[in-house]
PDB file of C-alpha atoms in Angstrom:
ATOM      1  CA  MET A 156      76.189 140.130 142.281  1.00  0.00           C
ATOM      2  CA  ASN A 157      79.572 138.849 141.153  1.00  0.00           C
ATOM      3  CA  GLY A 158      82.518 140.661 142.711  1.00  0.00           C
ATOM      4  CA  ILE A 159      80.557 142.549 145.382  1.00  0.00           C
ATOM      5  CA  LEU A 160      82.842 141.038 148.045  1.00  0.00           C
ATOM      6  CA  SER A 161      86.426 139.988 147.393  1.00  0.00           C
ATOM      7  CA  SER A 162      86.742 137.937 150.582  1.00  0.00           C
ATOM      8  CA  THR A 163      84.625 136.320 153.279  1.00  0.00           C
ATOM      9  CA  PRO A 164      83.766 138.763 156.099  1.00  0.00           C
ATOM     10  CA  ASP A 165      84.968 137.957 159.612  1.00  0.00           C
ATOM     11  CA  LYS A 166      81.836 139.541 161.102  1.00  0.00           C
ATOM     12  CA  VAL A 167      78.463 140.662 159.751  1.00  0.00           C
ATOM     13  CA  ILE A 168      76.572 143.540 161.374  1.00  0.00           C
ATOM     14  CA  PHE A 169      72.821 143.815 160.822  1.00  0.00           C
ATOM     15  CA  ASP A 170      70.567 146.802 161.190  1.00  0.00           C
ATOM     16  CA  MET A 171      67.193 145.728 162.622  1.00  0.00           C
ATOM     17  CA  ASP A 172      64.167 147.801 161.584  1.00  0.00           C
ATOM     18  CA  GLY A 173      63.560 147.428 157.875  1.00  0.00           C
ATOM     19  CA  LEU A 174      66.435 144.960 157.551  1.00  0.00           C
ATOM     20  CA  ILE A 175      65.726 142.033 159.887  1.00  0.00           C
ATOM     21  CA  PHE A 176      62.070 142.887 160.461  1.00  0.00           C
ATOM     22  CA  ASP A 177      59.542 144.547 158.200  1.00  0.00           C
ATOM     23  CA  SER A 178      58.891 146.850 161.135  1.00  0.00           C
ATOM     24  CA  GLU A 179      59.320 150.369 159.770  1.00  0.00           C
ATOM     25  CA  ARG A 180      55.812 150.327 158.329  1.00  0.00           C
ATOM     26  CA  VAL A 181      54.461 148.913 161.594  1.00  0.00           C
ATOM     27  CA  PHE A 182      56.054 151.756 163.563  1.00  0.00           C
ATOM     28  CA  MET A 183      54.974 154.363 161.002  1.00  0.00           C
ATOM     29  CA  ARG A 184      51.318 153.289 161.279  1.00  0.00           C
ATOM     30  CA  ALA A 185      51.534 153.349 165.077  1.00  0.00           C
ATOM     31  CA  LEU A 186      53.161 156.777 165.116  1.00  0.00           C
ATOM     32  CA  ARG A 187      50.625 158.175 162.663  1.00  0.00           C
ATOM     33  CA  ALA A 188      47.731 156.963 164.801  1.00  0.00           C
ATOM     34  CA  GLU A 189      49.154 158.477 167.985  1.00  0.00           C
ATOM     35  CA  ALA A 190      50.146 161.720 166.277  1.00  0.00           C
ATOM     36  CA  GLU A 191      46.604 162.250 164.994  1.00  0.00           C
ATOM     37  CA  ASN A 192      45.396 162.261 168.601  1.00  0.00           C
ATOM     38  CA  PHE A 193      47.708 165.235 169.190  1.00  0.00           C
ATOM     39  CA  GLY A 194      46.703 167.044 166.006  1.00  0.00           C
ATOM     40  CA  TYR A 195      49.719 166.144 163.865  1.00  0.00           C
ATOM     41  CA  THR A 196      49.724 164.510 160.445  1.00  0.00           C
ATOM     42  CA  ILE A 197      52.751 162.374 159.600  1.00  0.00           C
ATOM     43  CA  THR A 198      53.199 161.628 155.919  1.00  0.00           C
ATOM     44  CA  GLU A 199      55.217 158.698 154.611  1.00  0.00           C
ATOM     45  CA  GLU A 200      57.657 161.190 153.067  1.00  0.00           C
ATOM     46  CA  ASP A 201      58.192 162.827 156.473  1.00  0.00           C
ATOM     47  CA  TYR A 202      58.672 159.472 158.157  1.00  0.00           C
ATOM     48  CA  GLN A 203      61.217 158.404 155.577  1.00  0.00           C
ATOM     49  CA  GLN A 204      63.421 161.345 156.580  1.00  0.00           C
ATOM     50  CA  THR A 205      63.680 159.918 160.104  1.00  0.00           C
ATOM     51  CA  LEU A 206      64.763 156.404 159.098  1.00  0.00           C
ATOM     52  CA  GLY A 207      67.881 155.273 160.937  1.00  0.00           C
ATOM     53  CA  LEU A 208      67.877 158.252 163.305  1.00  0.00           C
ATOM     54  CA  ALA A 209      67.713 158.190 167.115  1.00  0.00           C
ATOM     55  CA  GLY A 210      68.370 160.406 170.102  1.00  0.00           C
ATOM     56  CA  GLU A 211      69.340 164.007 169.444  1.00  0.00           C
ATOM     57  CA  ALA A 212      69.452 163.516 165.670  1.00  0.00           C
ATOM     58  CA  LEU A 213      65.861 162.240 165.628  1.00  0.00           C
ATOM     59  CA  PHE A 214      64.668 165.013 167.960  1.00  0.00           C
ATOM     60  CA  LYS A 215      66.280 167.622 165.712  1.00  0.00           C
ATOM     61  CA  LYS A 216      64.629 166.170 162.604  1.00  0.00           C
ATOM     62  CA  THR A 217      61.131 165.959 164.128  1.00  0.00           C
ATOM     63  CA  THR A 218      61.442 169.533 165.415  1.00  0.00           C
ATOM     64  CA  GLU A 219      62.434 170.606 161.915  1.00  0.00           C
ATOM     65  CA  LEU A 220      59.434 168.796 160.422  1.00  0.00           C
ATOM     66  CA  TYR A 221      56.708 169.591 162.967  1.00  0.00           C
ATOM     67  CA  GLY A 222      57.919 172.508 165.080  1.00  0.00           C
ATOM     68  CA  ALA A 223      59.283 172.988 168.583  1.00  0.00           C
ATOM     69  CA  ASP A 224      55.986 172.012 170.255  1.00  0.00           C
ATOM     70  CA  TYR A 225      55.912 168.544 168.712  1.00  0.00           C
ATOM     71  CA  PRO A 226      55.740 166.065 171.645  1.00  0.00           C
ATOM     72  CA  HIS A 227      58.505 163.837 170.315  1.00  0.00           C
ATOM     73  CA  CYS A 228      59.208 161.801 173.446  1.00  0.00           C
ATOM     74  CA  GLU A 229      55.550 161.172 174.291  1.00  0.00           C
ATOM     75  CA  LEU A 230      54.563 160.152 170.768  1.00  0.00           C
ATOM     76  CA  SER A 231      57.603 157.918 170.413  1.00  0.00           C
ATOM     77  CA  ARG A 232      56.744 156.221 173.707  1.00  0.00           C
ATOM     78  CA  LEU A 233      53.114 155.652 172.731  1.00  0.00           C
ATOM     79  CA  ALA A 234      53.996 154.385 169.262  1.00  0.00           C
ATOM     80  CA  ARG A 235      56.664 152.075 170.665  1.00  0.00           C
ATOM     81  CA  ALA A 236      54.113 150.617 173.089  1.00  0.00           C
ATOM     82  CA  ARG A 237      51.866 149.769 170.147  1.00  0.00           C
ATOM     83  CA  VAL A 238      54.717 148.150 168.230  1.00  0.00           C
ATOM     84  CA  ASP A 239      55.830 146.295 171.347  1.00  0.00           C
ATOM     85  CA  ALA A 240      52.357 144.801 171.742  1.00  0.00           C
ATOM     86  CA  THR A 241      52.341 143.756 168.099  1.00  0.00           C
ATOM     87  CA  ALA A 242      55.784 142.179 168.399  1.00  0.00           C
ATOM     88  CA  LEU A 243      54.867 140.147 171.471  1.00  0.00           C
ATOM     89  CA  ASN A 244      51.313 139.199 170.522  1.00  0.00           C
ATOM     90  CA  GLU A 245      51.552 138.727 166.767  1.00  0.00           C
ATOM     91  CA  GLY A 246      55.273 138.814 165.988  1.00  0.00           C
ATOM     92  CA  LEU A 247      57.023 141.257 163.691  1.00  0.00           C
ATOM     93  CA  PRO A 248      57.265 140.004 160.109  1.00  0.00           C
ATOM     94  CA  ILE A 249      60.790 138.791 159.316  1.00  0.00           C
ATOM     95  CA  LYS A 250      62.216 140.024 156.013  1.00  0.00           C
ATOM     96  CA  SER A 251      62.706 137.542 153.202  1.00  0.00           C
ATOM     97  CA  GLY A 252      65.837 135.390 153.460  1.00  0.00           C
ATOM     98  CA  ILE A 253      66.937 136.686 156.876  1.00  0.00           C
ATOM     99  CA  ARG A 254      66.442 133.495 158.844  1.00  0.00           C
ATOM    100  CA  GLU A 255      68.235 131.445 156.183  1.00  0.00           C
ATOM    101  CA  LEU A 256      71.117 133.938 156.046  1.00  0.00           C
ATOM    102  CA  LEU A 257      71.562 133.814 159.814  1.00  0.00           C
ATOM    103  CA  MET A 258      71.551 130.026 159.805  1.00  0.00           C
ATOM    104  CA  PHE A 259      74.144 130.004 157.023  1.00  0.00           C
ATOM    105  CA  LEU A 260      76.418 132.447 158.852  1.00  0.00           C
ATOM    106  CA  LYS A 261      76.145 130.506 162.110  1.00  0.00           C
ATOM    107  CA  ASP A 262      76.945 127.230 160.348  1.00  0.00           C
ATOM    108  CA  SER A 263      79.903 128.957 158.672  1.00  0.00           C
ATOM    109  CA  GLY A 264      81.297 130.219 161.977  1.00  0.00           C
ATOM    110  CA  ILE A 265      80.868 133.898 161.074  1.00  0.00           C
ATOM    111  CA  PRO A 266      79.793 135.942 164.128  1.00  0.00           C
ATOM    112  CA  CYS A 267      76.903 138.363 163.765  1.00  0.00           C
ATOM    113  CA  ALA A 268      75.919 141.564 165.548  1.00  0.00           C
ATOM    114  CA  VAL A 269      72.922 143.876 165.568  1.00  0.00           C
ATOM    115  CA  ALA A 270      73.445 147.643 165.488  1.00  0.00           C
ATOM    116  CA  SER A 271      70.047 149.324 165.732  1.00  0.00           C
ATOM    117  CA  SER A 272      68.923 152.859 166.493  1.00  0.00           C
ATOM    118  CA  THR A 273      66.091 151.345 168.552  1.00  0.00           C
ATOM    119  CA  HIS A 274      66.536 151.143 172.340  1.00  0.00           C
ATOM    120  CA  THR A 275      68.419 147.977 173.339  1.00  0.00           C
ATOM    121  CA  GLU A 276      65.570 146.747 175.536  1.00  0.00           C
ATOM    122  CA  TYR A 277      63.262 146.529 172.523  1.00  0.00           C
ATOM    123  CA  VAL A 278      65.905 145.099 170.193  1.00  0.00           C
ATOM    124  CA  GLU A 279      66.523 142.261 172.628  1.00  0.00           C
ATOM    125  CA  ARG A 280      62.801 141.697 173.140  1.00  0.00           C
ATOM    126  CA  TYR A 281      61.965 141.543 169.435  1.00  0.00           C
ATOM    127  CA  LEU A 282      64.862 139.230 168.645  1.00  0.00           C
ATOM    128  CA  GLU A 283      63.886 136.893 171.482  1.00  0.00           C
ATOM    129  CA  ALA A 284      60.215 136.876 170.476  1.00  0.00           C
ATOM    130  CA  SER A 285      61.149 135.979 166.892  1.00  0.00           C
ATOM    131  CA  GLY A 286      63.594 133.239 167.871  1.00  0.00           C
ATOM    132  CA  LEU A 287      66.487 135.071 166.212  1.00  0.00           C
ATOM    133  CA  ARG A 288      68.423 136.221 169.294  1.00  0.00           C
ATOM    134  CA  ARG A 289      70.572 133.075 169.392  1.00  0.00           C
ATOM    135  CA  TYR A 290      72.183 133.989 166.085  1.00  0.00           C
ATOM    136  CA  PHE A 291      73.748 137.200 167.419  1.00  0.00           C
ATOM    137  CA  ASP A 292      76.847 137.442 169.578  1.00  0.00           C
ATOM    138  CA  THR A 293      76.454 141.183 170.085  1.00  0.00           C
ATOM    139  CA  VAL A 294      73.446 143.505 170.300  1.00  0.00           C
ATOM    140  CA  ILE A 295      73.986 147.270 170.328  1.00  0.00           C
ATOM    141  CA  GLY A 296      70.972 149.585 170.655  1.00  0.00           C
ATOM    142  CA  GLY A 297      70.704 153.300 170.072  1.00  0.00           C
ATOM    143  CA  ASP A 298      70.807 154.072 173.795  1.00  0.00           C
ATOM    144  CA  MET A 299      74.316 152.602 173.999  1.00  0.00           C
ATOM    145  CA  VAL A 300      75.945 155.329 171.894  1.00  0.00           C
ATOM    146  CA  ARG A 301      76.138 159.091 172.314  1.00  0.00           C
ATOM    147  CA  ARG A 302      75.838 159.864 168.609  1.00  0.00           C
ATOM    148  CA  SER A 303      73.313 158.023 166.447  1.00  0.00           C
ATOM    149  CA  LYS A 304      73.457 157.188 162.766  1.00  0.00           C
ATOM    150  CA  PRO A 305      74.558 158.757 160.424  1.00  0.00           C
ATOM    151  CA  GLU A 306      77.546 159.010 162.773  1.00  0.00           C
ATOM    152  CA  PRO A 307      79.711 155.850 162.795  1.00  0.00           C
ATOM    153  CA  ASP A 308      79.751 155.161 166.553  1.00  0.00           C
ATOM    154  CA  ILE A 309      77.288 152.264 166.685  1.00  0.00           C
ATOM    155  CA  PHE A 310      79.036 150.307 163.933  1.00  0.00           C
ATOM    156  CA  LEU A 311      82.471 150.857 165.419  1.00  0.00           C
ATOM    157  CA  ILE A 312      81.250 149.471 168.742  1.00  0.00           C
ATOM    158  CA  ALA A 313      79.492 146.541 167.072  1.00  0.00           C
ATOM    159  CA  ALA A 314      82.627 145.677 165.072  1.00  0.00           C
ATOM    160  CA  GLY A 315      84.677 145.512 168.271  1.00  0.00           C
ATOM    161  CA  SER A 316      88.148 144.110 167.638  1.00  0.00           C
ATOM    162  CA  THR A 317      87.297 142.980 164.106  1.00  0.00           C
ATOM    163  CA  PRO A 318      89.076 145.251 161.585  1.00  0.00           C
ATOM    164  CA  ALA A 319      86.672 147.443 159.630  1.00  0.00           C
ATOM    165  CA  VAL A 320      87.824 146.089 156.272  1.00  0.00           C
ATOM    166  CA  ASN A 321      87.037 142.534 157.423  1.00  0.00           C
ATOM    167  CA  THR A 322      83.550 143.459 158.605  1.00  0.00           C
ATOM    168  CA  LEU A 323      80.334 143.733 156.588  1.00  0.00           C
ATOM    169  CA  VAL A 324      77.321 145.907 157.399  1.00  0.00           C
ATOM    170  CA  LEU A 325      73.834 145.188 156.063  1.00  0.00           C
ATOM    171  CA  GLU A 326      71.598 148.258 155.975  1.00  0.00           C
ATOM    172  CA  ASP A 327      68.373 149.501 154.433  1.00  0.00           C
ATOM    173  CA  SER A 328      68.445 153.228 155.277  1.00  0.00           C
ATOM    174  CA  GLU A 329      70.518 156.052 153.851  1.00  0.00           C
ATOM    175  CA  ASN A 330      71.532 157.205 157.332  1.00  0.00           C
ATOM    176  CA  GLY A 331      72.735 153.693 158.130  1.00  0.00           C
ATOM    177  CA  ILE A 332      74.723 153.514 154.903  1.00  0.00           C
ATOM    178  CA  ILE A 333      76.381 156.836 155.668  1.00  0.00           C
ATOM    179  CA  ALA A 334      77.227 155.644 159.194  1.00  0.00           C
ATOM    180  CA  ALA A 335      78.843 152.446 157.909  1.00  0.00           C
ATOM    181  CA  SER A 336      80.800 154.400 155.313  1.00  0.00           C
ATOM    182  CA  ARG A 337      82.086 156.812 157.965  1.00  0.00           C
ATOM    183  CA  ALA A 338      83.160 153.810 160.023  1.00  0.00           C
ATOM    184  CA  GLY A 339      85.154 152.541 157.055  1.00  0.00           C
ATOM    185  CA  ILE A 340      83.118 149.324 156.944  1.00  0.00           C
ATOM    186  CA  PRO A 341      81.900 147.863 153.630  1.00  0.00           C
ATOM    187  CA  VAL A 342      78.099 148.054 153.456  1.00  0.00           C
ATOM    188  CA  ILE A 343      75.541 146.295 151.302  1.00  0.00           C
ATOM    189  CA  CYS A 344      72.098 147.824 151.035  1.00  0.00           C
ATOM    190  CA  ILE A 345      68.857 145.842 151.016  1.00  0.00           C
ATOM    191  CA  PRO A 346      66.365 148.664 150.317  1.00  0.00           C
ATOM    192  CA  ASP A 347      63.156 148.838 152.332  1.00  0.00           C
ATOM    193  CA  MET A 348      60.972 151.958 152.347  1.00  0.00           C
ATOM    194  CA  VAL A 349      63.435 154.157 150.446  1.00  0.00           C
ATOM    195  CA  TYR A 350      65.715 153.245 147.558  1.00  0.00           C
ATOM    196  CA  PRO A 351      69.036 155.062 148.125  1.00  0.00           C
ATOM    197  CA  SER A 352      69.917 158.058 145.987  1.00  0.00           C
ATOM    198  CA  GLU A 353      72.760 157.823 143.483  1.00  0.00           C
ATOM    199  CA  GLU A 354      75.025 159.691 145.908  1.00  0.00           C
ATOM    200  CA  ILE A 355      74.314 157.197 148.701  1.00  0.00           C
ATOM    201  CA  GLN A 356      74.586 154.226 146.357  1.00  0.00           C
ATOM    202  CA  ARG A 357      78.214 155.171 145.743  1.00  0.00           C
ATOM    203  CA  LEU A 358      78.928 154.594 149.458  1.00  0.00           C
ATOM    204  CA  THR A 359      77.901 150.943 149.217  1.00  0.00           C
ATOM    205  CA  VAL A 360      79.707 147.943 147.759  1.00  0.00           C
ATOM    206  CA  GLY A 361      76.408 146.772 146.341  1.00  0.00           C
ATOM    207  CA  ILE A 362      72.616 146.860 146.451  1.00  0.00           C
ATOM    208  CA  VAL A 363      70.638 143.614 146.473  1.00  0.00           C
ATOM    209  CA  ARG A 364      66.984 142.599 146.545  1.00  0.00           C
ATOM    210  CA  SER A 365      66.924 140.432 149.656  1.00  0.00           C
ATOM    211  CA  ALA A 366      68.974 138.677 152.303  1.00  0.00           C
ATOM    212  CA  SER A 367      68.972 135.580 150.098  1.00  0.00           C
ATOM    213  CA  ASP A 368      71.329 137.440 147.753  1.00  0.00           C
ATOM    214  CA  ILE A 369      73.701 138.065 150.673  1.00  0.00           C
ATOM    215  CA  THR A 370      73.842 134.347 151.406  1.00  0.00           C
ATOM    216  CA  GLU A 371      74.859 133.648 147.823  1.00  0.00           C
ATOM    217  CA  ILE A 372      77.409 136.486 147.736  1.00  0.00           C
ATOM    218  CA  ILE A 373      79.186 135.246 150.882  1.00  0.00           C
ATOM    219  CA  ARG A 374      78.972 131.622 149.752  1.00  0.00           C
ATOM    220  CA  ARG A 375      80.779 132.545 146.537  1.00  0.00           C
ATOM    221  CA  THR A 376      83.677 134.082 148.497  1.00  0.00           C
ATOM    222  CA  MET A 377      84.230 130.684 150.144  1.00  0.00           C
ATOM    223  CA  ARG A 378      84.787 128.789 146.891  1.00  0.00           C
TER     224      ARG A 378
END
């Protein structure tokens, strides 16, 4: 982990699904269950191809995978309702080291943002339900940008006036890594469902096992 960052970031931008919450598997199970009712089978490999996508990019991918008749909007709505119920009634599992990292960044005076492909309404709801919303100054959902990941728009908005080189993105998906790279923002990957390919790995400044590693990396830049 030595040398991953040469200086302390002025802002840290978090993805949400698969990065803050172990929620990709929750959504995949919900989507699979709803899709079966419509006669579609969603494999884990298929689902992995949609990670980090939203809006037109997600619609294009699901059409490519399942055909033009695939009821994308309806299935997404039904699956999201299932996940929403889980989040509010049981709570989404928080990934290892995330809460501690957020506390460390807040204590260090480093502002944090969320840049998620999920609709802002749900991002806000899940963060509030988990008690994590207070750690974020900015929340940007997929409905707030015209072009979703892998385009850079959402990270550029989340960075705001902070220069790209002084910002850090934390991502789990290949599409998110590509988006951060296109925004010119250093990105560290914490893999979730898919370990990035060698080509995608080259777009990162490092790959770590958990958010606990990020805490140590940033702490070392302060010495």
